[in-house]
Amino acid sequence: MRSVRQCSRTACGRPAVATLTYVYADSTAVLGPLAQHAEPHSYDLCVPHAERLTAPRGWEVVRLLPEFEPLAPSRDDLLALADAVREAGRTPEPVAVTSATAVVPEPAALADAPRRGHLRVLRGTGPDVTSPDGAV
């Protein structure tokens, strides 16, 4: 599915409909339809920013299209959306339980241990664990 590019202007979240490029040698700003791919030295603009574009003094603005309108979803976009909805609606296939994936019940001692959120206290038997009477 094609991602929607946003306007390059700061704090503008509207979808881009035009691409602005500069020809510095000719002191010209060219505003045309939205480019296929985002380029590092061009700017994507939404409808309001494309319509209000002005150039610095002495520069010329070339508008390749008189009006810019948001693009309607293409057939590919609609098919991709339908596929995503269909995939999300499928029921998961049952997984065969093997000895490696079998759920092992908790020992009674661990089930009685105090719990805090998703963490639990485990009673260990390692060398740095002291017994209740203080012996190591």
PDB file of C-alpha atoms in Angstrom:
ATOM      1  CA  MET A   1       0.000   0.000   0.000  1.00  0.00           C
ATOM      2  CA  ARG A   2       1.331   3.423  -0.927  1.00  0.00           C
ATOM      3  CA  SER A   3       2.196   5.547   2.082  1.00  0.00           C
ATOM      4  CA  VAL A   4       0.768   9.041   2.179  1.00  0.00           C
ATOM      5  CA  ARG A   5       3.495  11.650   2.145  1.00  0.00           C
ATOM      6  CA  GLN A   6       2.878  14.699   4.266  1.00  0.00           C
ATOM      7  CA  CYS A   7       3.496  18.350   3.593  1.00  0.00           C
ATOM      8  CA  SER A   8       7.109  19.406   4.207  1.00  0.00           C
ATOM      9  CA  ARG A   9       6.100  22.623   5.956  1.00  0.00           C
ATOM     10  CA  THR A  10       6.712  22.643   9.688  1.00  0.00           C
ATOM     11  CA  ALA A  11       3.741  21.531  11.816  1.00  0.00           C
ATOM     12  CA  CYS A  12       1.591  20.734   8.777  1.00  0.00           C
ATOM     13  CA  GLY A  13       0.191  17.209   8.753  1.00  0.00           C
ATOM     14  CA  ARG A  14      -1.905  17.436   5.585  1.00  0.00           C
ATOM     15  CA  PRO A  15      -1.230  15.066   2.679  1.00  0.00           C
ATOM     16  CA  ALA A  16       1.133  16.348   0.001  1.00  0.00           C
ATOM     17  CA  VAL A  17      -0.206  16.953  -3.512  1.00  0.00           C
ATOM     18  CA  ALA A  18       2.641  18.873  -5.184  1.00  0.00           C
ATOM     19  CA  THR A  19       6.426  18.851  -5.294  1.00  0.00           C
ATOM     20  CA  LEU A  20       8.508  22.022  -5.202  1.00  0.00           C
ATOM     21  CA  THR A  21      12.019  22.084  -6.656  1.00  0.00           C
ATOM     22  CA  TYR A  22      14.429  24.961  -7.192  1.00  0.00           C
ATOM     23  CA  VAL A  23      16.598  25.705 -10.219  1.00  0.00           C
ATOM     24  CA  TYR A  24      19.170  27.984  -8.638  1.00  0.00           C
ATOM     25  CA  ALA A  25      20.994  28.779 -11.887  1.00  0.00           C
ATOM     26  CA  ASP A  26      17.787  30.246 -13.371  1.00  0.00           C
ATOM     27  CA  SER A  27      16.384  31.665 -10.113  1.00  0.00           C
ATOM     28  CA  THR A  28      13.250  29.592 -10.671  1.00  0.00           C
ATOM     29  CA  ALA A  29      10.984  27.627  -8.338  1.00  0.00           C
ATOM     30  CA  VAL A  30       9.107  24.814 -10.116  1.00  0.00           C
ATOM     31  CA  LEU A  31       5.864  23.582  -8.577  1.00  0.00           C
ATOM     32  CA  GLY A  32       4.537  20.427 -10.190  1.00  0.00           C
ATOM     33  CA  PRO A  33       2.517  17.310  -9.424  1.00  0.00           C
ATOM     34  CA  LEU A  34       3.629  15.101  -6.564  1.00  0.00           C
ATOM     35  CA  ALA A  35       6.786  13.229  -7.519  1.00  0.00           C
ATOM     36  CA  GLN A  36       6.762   9.417  -7.488  1.00  0.00           C
ATOM     37  CA  HIS A  37       9.536   9.294  -4.878  1.00  0.00           C
ATOM     38  CA  ALA A  38      10.578  11.753  -2.202  1.00  0.00           C
ATOM     39  CA  GLU A  39      13.798  13.503  -3.220  1.00  0.00           C
ATOM     40  CA  PRO A  40      16.216  15.032  -0.710  1.00  0.00           C
ATOM     41  CA  HIS A  41      16.347  18.462  -2.426  1.00  0.00           C
ATOM     42  CA  SER A  42      12.641  18.877  -3.119  1.00  0.00           C
ATOM     43  CA  TYR A  43       9.696  19.754  -0.920  1.00  0.00           C
ATOM     44  CA  ASP A  44       6.260  18.138  -0.857  1.00  0.00           C
ATOM     45  CA  LEU A  45       3.417  20.596  -0.297  1.00  0.00           C
ATOM     46  CA  CYS A  46      -0.280  20.273   0.570  1.00  0.00           C
ATOM     47  CA  VAL A  47      -3.030  22.132  -1.345  1.00  0.00           C
ATOM     48  CA  PRO A  48      -3.080  25.305   0.819  1.00  0.00           C
ATOM     49  CA  HIS A  49       0.718  25.654   0.859  1.00  0.00           C
ATOM     50  CA  ALA A  50       0.997  24.949  -2.891  1.00  0.00           C
ATOM     51  CA  GLU A  51      -1.611  27.613  -3.660  1.00  0.00           C
ATOM     52  CA  ARG A  52       0.009  30.254  -1.420  1.00  0.00           C
ATOM     53  CA  LEU A  53       3.585  29.616  -2.561  1.00  0.00           C
ATOM     54  CA  THR A  54       5.653  32.721  -3.224  1.00  0.00           C
ATOM     55  CA  ALA A  55       9.270  32.948  -4.340  1.00  0.00           C
ATOM     56  CA  PRO A  56      11.994  35.305  -3.197  1.00  0.00           C
ATOM     57  CA  ARG A  57      12.288  38.685  -4.935  1.00  0.00           C
ATOM     58  CA  GLY A  58      13.783  38.274  -8.407  1.00  0.00           C
ATOM     59  CA  TRP A  59      12.753  34.616  -8.667  1.00  0.00           C
ATOM     60  CA  GLU A  60      10.113  33.197 -10.971  1.00  0.00           C
ATOM     61  CA  VAL A  61       7.555  30.539  -9.985  1.00  0.00           C
ATOM     62  CA  VAL A  62       6.638  28.014 -12.684  1.00  0.00           C
ATOM     63  CA  ARG A  63       3.394  26.172 -11.935  1.00  0.00           C
ATOM     64  CA  LEU A  64       3.034  23.049 -14.062  1.00  0.00           C
ATOM     65  CA  LEU A  65      -0.581  22.514 -12.970  1.00  0.00           C
ATOM     66  CA  PRO A  66      -3.047  25.349 -12.338  1.00  0.00           C
ATOM     67  CA  GLU A  67      -4.768  23.515  -9.456  1.00  0.00           C
ATOM     68  CA  PHE A  68      -3.648  20.760  -7.115  1.00  0.00           C
ATOM     69  CA  GLU A  69      -6.128  18.309  -5.667  1.00  0.00           C
ATOM     70  CA  PRO A  70      -5.573  15.432  -3.261  1.00  0.00           C
ATOM     71  CA  LEU A  71      -5.188  12.122  -5.036  1.00  0.00           C
ATOM     72  CA  ALA A  72      -8.003   9.609  -4.687  1.00  0.00           C
ATOM     73  CA  PRO A  73      -7.087   6.140  -3.478  1.00  0.00           C
ATOM     74  CA  SER A  74      -5.895   3.983  -6.341  1.00  0.00           C
ATOM     75  CA  ARG A  75      -7.158   0.479  -7.072  1.00  0.00           C
ATOM     76  CA  ASP A  76      -3.921  -0.900  -5.586  1.00  0.00           C
ATOM     77  CA  ASP A  77      -4.541   0.990  -2.335  1.00  0.00           C
ATOM     78  CA  LEU A  78      -8.080  -0.351  -2.048  1.00  0.00           C
ATOM     79  CA  LEU A  79      -6.984  -3.932  -2.779  1.00  0.00           C
ATOM     80  CA  ALA A  80      -4.202  -3.711  -0.195  1.00  0.00           C
ATOM     81  CA  LEU A  81      -6.678  -2.407   2.385  1.00  0.00           C
ATOM     82  CA  ALA A  82      -9.129  -5.217   1.599  1.00  0.00           C
ATOM     83  CA  ASP A  83      -6.334  -7.806   1.937  1.00  0.00           C
ATOM     84  CA  ALA A  84      -5.288  -6.357   5.308  1.00  0.00           C
ATOM     85  CA  VAL A  85      -8.864  -6.479   6.618  1.00  0.00           C
ATOM     86  CA  ARG A  86      -9.302 -10.031   5.340  1.00  0.00           C
ATOM     87  CA  GLU A  87      -6.032 -11.121   7.001  1.00  0.00           C
ATOM     88  CA  ALA A  88      -6.991  -9.506  10.317  1.00  0.00           C
ATOM     89  CA  GLY A  89     -10.364 -11.275  10.267  1.00  0.00           C
ATOM     90  CA  ARG A  90      -8.940 -14.764   9.824  1.00  0.00           C
ATOM     91  CA  THR A  91      -9.031 -17.074  12.804  1.00  0.00           C
ATOM     92  CA  PRO A  92      -5.609 -18.393  13.755  1.00  0.00           C
ATOM     93  CA  GLU A  93      -4.928 -21.982  12.838  1.00  0.00           C
ATOM     94  CA  PRO A  94      -4.603 -24.301  15.851  1.00  0.00           C
ATOM     95  CA  VAL A  95      -1.017 -25.117  16.747  1.00  0.00           C
ATOM     96  CA  ALA A  96      -0.148 -28.753  17.346  1.00  0.00           C
ATOM     97  CA  VAL A  97       1.054 -29.218  20.917  1.00  0.00           C
ATOM     98  CA  THR A  98       4.365 -31.036  21.141  1.00  0.00           C
ATOM     99  CA  SER A  99       6.492 -31.767  24.160  1.00  0.00           C
ATOM    100  CA  ALA A 100       8.610 -28.677  23.379  1.00  0.00           C
ATOM    101  CA  THR A 101       5.579 -26.336  23.297  1.00  0.00           C
ATOM    102  CA  ALA A 102       3.534 -27.982  26.049  1.00  0.00           C
ATOM    103  CA  VAL A 103       2.571 -25.720  28.939  1.00  0.00           C
ATOM    104  CA  VAL A 104       4.135 -26.831  32.207  1.00  0.00           C
ATOM    105  CA  PRO A 105       2.026 -26.069  35.292  1.00  0.00           C
ATOM    106  CA  GLU A 106       3.614 -23.941  38.017  1.00  0.00           C
ATOM    107  CA  PRO A 107       4.899 -25.727  41.096  1.00  0.00           C
ATOM    108  CA  ALA A 108       2.767 -25.068  44.195  1.00  0.00           C
ATOM    109  CA  ALA A 109       5.686 -23.339  45.956  1.00  0.00           C
ATOM    110  CA  LEU A 110       6.003 -20.753  43.167  1.00  0.00           C
ATOM    111  CA  ALA A 111       2.266 -20.182  42.987  1.00  0.00           C
ATOM    112  CA  ASP A 112       2.227 -19.207  46.700  1.00  0.00           C
ATOM    113  CA  ALA A 113       5.138 -16.783  46.361  1.00  0.00           C
ATOM    114  CA  PRO A 114       4.251 -13.106  46.784  1.00  0.00           C
ATOM    115  CA  ARG A 115       3.649 -11.330  43.442  1.00  0.00           C
ATOM    116  CA  ARG A 116       4.120  -7.734  42.379  1.00  0.00           C
ATOM    117  CA  GLY A 117       2.712  -6.967  38.966  1.00  0.00           C
ATOM    118  CA  HIS A 118       4.218  -9.372  36.460  1.00  0.00           C
ATOM    119  CA  LEU A 119       7.254 -10.206  38.622  1.00  0.00           C
ATOM    120  CA  ARG A 120       7.387 -12.958  41.218  1.00  0.00           C
ATOM    121  CA  VAL A 121       9.819 -13.995  43.925  1.00  0.00           C
ATOM    122  CA  LEU A 122      11.656 -17.253  43.279  1.00  0.00           C
ATOM    123  CA  ARG A 123      13.197 -19.162  46.128  1.00  0.00           C
ATOM    124  CA  GLY A 124      16.675 -20.236  45.070  1.00  0.00           C
ATOM    125  CA  THR A 125      19.102 -22.887  46.260  1.00  0.00           C
ATOM    126  CA  GLY A 126      22.359 -21.404  44.978  1.00  0.00           C
ATOM    127  CA  PRO A 127      25.564 -20.874  47.001  1.00  0.00           C
ATOM    128  CA  ASP A 128      24.737 -17.244  47.957  1.00  0.00           C
ATOM    129  CA  VAL A 129      21.255 -18.083  49.277  1.00  0.00           C
ATOM    130  CA  THR A 130      20.989 -18.331  53.059  1.00  0.00           C
ATOM    131  CA  SER A 131      18.622 -20.685  54.812  1.00  0.00           C
ATOM    132  CA  PRO A 132      15.972 -19.355  57.230  1.00  0.00           C
ATOM    133  CA  ASP A 133      18.213 -20.182  60.248  1.00  0.00           C
ATOM    134  CA  GLY A 134      21.055 -17.989  58.891  1.00  0.00           C
ATOM    135  CA  ALA A 135      23.380 -20.825  57.821  1.00  0.00           C
ATOM    136  CA  VAL A 136      25.066 -20.577  54.464  1.00  0.00           C
TER     137      VAL A 136
END
